C-alpha positions as CSV (number, residue, x, y, z in Angstrom):
1,M,-41.1,37.1,38.8
2,T,-39.9,34.1,36.7
3,A,-41.1,30.5,36.6
4,T,-38.0,29.6,38.7
5,A,-38.1,32.4,41.3
6,P,-37.0,30.9,44.6
7,E,-40.0,32.5,46.5
8,L,-42.4,30.3,44.5
9,T,-43.3,26.8,45.7
10,G,-42.6,23.9,43.4
11,L,-46.2,23.7,42.5
12,A,-46.4,27.4,41.7
13,Q,-43.1,27.1,39.6
14,G,-44.7,24.3,37.7
15,W,-47.9,26.3,37.1
16,C,-45.8,29.3,35.9
17,A,-43.8,27.1,33.5
18,L,-47.0,25.5,32.2
19,S,-48.6,29.0,31.7
20,L,-45.4,30.2,29.9
21,L,-45.4,27.1,27.6
22,H,-49.1,27.6,26.8
23,D,-48.6,31.3,26.0
24,R,-45.7,30.6,23.7
25,I,-47.5,27.9,21.8
26,E,-50.7,29.9,21.5
27,S,-48.9,33.0,20.3
28,R,-47.0,31.1,17.6
29,V,-50.1,29.2,16.4
30,E,-52.3,32.3,16.5
31,S,-49.8,34.3,14.4
32,A,-49.5,31.6,11.9
33,L,-53.2,30.9,11.5
34,Q,-54.1,34.6,11.3
35,A,-51.4,35.3,8.7
36,A,-52.2,32.3,6.5
37,H,-55.9,31.8,6.9
38,G,-57.5,34.7,8.8
39,L,-58.4,32.4,11.7
40,S,-57.8,32.7,15.4
41,V,-56.8,29.8,17.5
42,R,-60.3,29.7,19.1
43,E,-61.9,29.8,15.6
44,Y,-59.7,27.0,14.4
45,S,-60.3,24.9,17.5
46,L,-64.1,25.3,17.2
47,L,-64.1,24.4,13.5
48,N,-61.9,21.4,14.3
49,V,-64.1,20.1,17.1
50,V,-67.3,20.6,15.1
51,S,-65.8,19.0,12.0
52,R,-65.2,15.8,14.0
53,Q,-68.9,15.2,14.7
54,H,-70.6,12.2,13.2
55,D,-74.2,11.0,12.7
56,G,-73.9,8.0,14.9
57,E,-75.0,7.7,18.6
58,G,-73.8,10.7,20.5
59,G,-72.1,12.1,17.4
60,R,-73.8,15.5,17.3
61,L,-72.6,18.0,19.8
62,Q,-74.8,20.5,21.5
63,M,-73.5,24.0,22.2
64,K,-72.6,23.1,25.9
65,Q,-70.5,20.2,24.6
66,V,-68.8,22.3,22.1
67,A,-68.1,25.0,24.8
68,D,-66.6,22.3,27.0
69,A,-64.5,20.9,24.1
70,V,-63.0,24.3,23.2
71,V,-62.7,25.5,26.8
72,L,-64.9,28.5,26.6
73,S,-68.0,29.6,28.4
74,Q,-71.3,28.9,26.7
75,S,-71.9,32.6,26.0
76,A,-68.4,33.0,24.5
77,T,-68.9,29.9,22.4
78,S,-72.3,31.2,21.2
79,R,-70.6,34.5,20.1
80,L,-67.8,32.7,18.4
81,V,-70.3,30.4,16.6
82,A,-72.3,33.5,15.5
83,R,-69.1,35.1,14.1
84,L,-68.2,31.9,12.2
85,E,-71.8,31.6,11.0
86,D,-71.7,35.2,9.7
87,R,-68.6,34.3,7.8
88,G,-70.4,31.2,6.2
89,L,-68.1,28.7,8.0
90,L,-70.7,27.2,10.4
91,E,-74.4,26.7,10.5
92,R,-76.7,26.2,13.5
93,Y,-79.9,24.1,13.6
94,L,-82.2,22.5,16.1
95,C,-80.8,19.2,17.4
96,P,-82.8,16.3,16.0
97,T,-82.5,14.4,19.3
98,D,-83.4,17.3,21.6
99,R,-85.5,20.1,20.1
100,R,-84.4,22.4,23.0
101,G,-80.8,22.1,21.9
102,I,-78.9,23.9,19.2
103,C,-76.3,22.0,17.2
104,T,-73.7,23.3,14.8
105,D,-72.1,21.9,11.7
106,V,-69.2,23.1,9.5
107,T,-70.2,24.3,6.1
108,T,-68.3,23.2,2.9
109,T,-66.5,26.6,3.0
110,G,-65.6,26.1,6.6
111,L,-64.3,22.6,6.0
112,T,-62.2,23.8,3.1
113,L,-60.7,26.5,5.3
114,L,-60.1,24.1,8.1
115,L,-58.4,21.5,5.9
116,A,-56.1,24.3,4.5
117,A,-55.3,25.5,8.0
118,R,-54.5,22.1,9.5
119,P,-50.9,21.9,8.1
120,T,-50.3,25.5,9.2
121,H,-51.5,24.6,12.7
122,R,-49.5,21.5,12.9
123,A,-46.3,23.2,11.7
124,A,-46.7,26.2,14.1
125,L,-47.4,23.9,17.0
126,S,-44.3,21.8,16.2
127,E,-42.1,24.9,15.8
128,A,-43.4,26.3,19.1
129,L,-42.6,23.0,20.9
130,T,-39.2,22.7,19.3
131,E,-38.3,26.3,20.4
132,A,-39.8,25.7,23.9
133,A,-37.7,22.5,24.4
134,R,-34.6,24.7,24.2
135,D,-35.7,26.4,27.5
136,P,-34.6,24.1,30.4
137,R,-37.7,25.3,32.4
138,L,-40.0,24.0,29.7
139,T,-38.2,20.9,28.5
140,P,-40.0,18.5,30.9
141,L,-43.4,20.0,29.9
142,V,-42.6,19.7,26.2
143,R,-41.7,16.0,26.7
144,A,-45.0,15.5,28.5
145,V,-46.9,17.0,25.6
146,E,-44.9,14.8,23.1
147,D,-45.7,11.8,25.3
148,L,-49.4,12.5,25.0
149,R,-49.3,12.2,21.2
150,A,-47.3,9.0,21.2
151,P,-49.3,5.9,20.5
152,A,-50.4,4.0,23.6
153,A,-48.4,0.9,24.3
154,G,-50.6,-2.0,24.4
């Protein structure tokens, strides 16, 4: 069944097209990150989220917040953090504002890898969107993604 199969409702067709776009993008980005940097999309996303923390009010993310930001369960996030910690890319510590919470931070090695991987991620994402835009089923979704990155009028 394709994203435009007549037996699907408009809503289901839209969901199928969105899923197709996501799969194409994730596959392209995953391949590029793995080949160039030995990172999965999830690992890159987690490093990226954690690297954007700051020391100000609300700037340190607890594991639940990290899990929400990378769209993983808390247990999957904990396993991913442990793998990255084993590789020397992240470190965990007790949160200074809540001793019951665990916080994470990117190590110098992790930040170096992330900074090297960002152009690869950006290029693979751009290539995937350009390719997807050639598919008429996906063109409106690609436009929507591109509109999200456009600066807000104001």
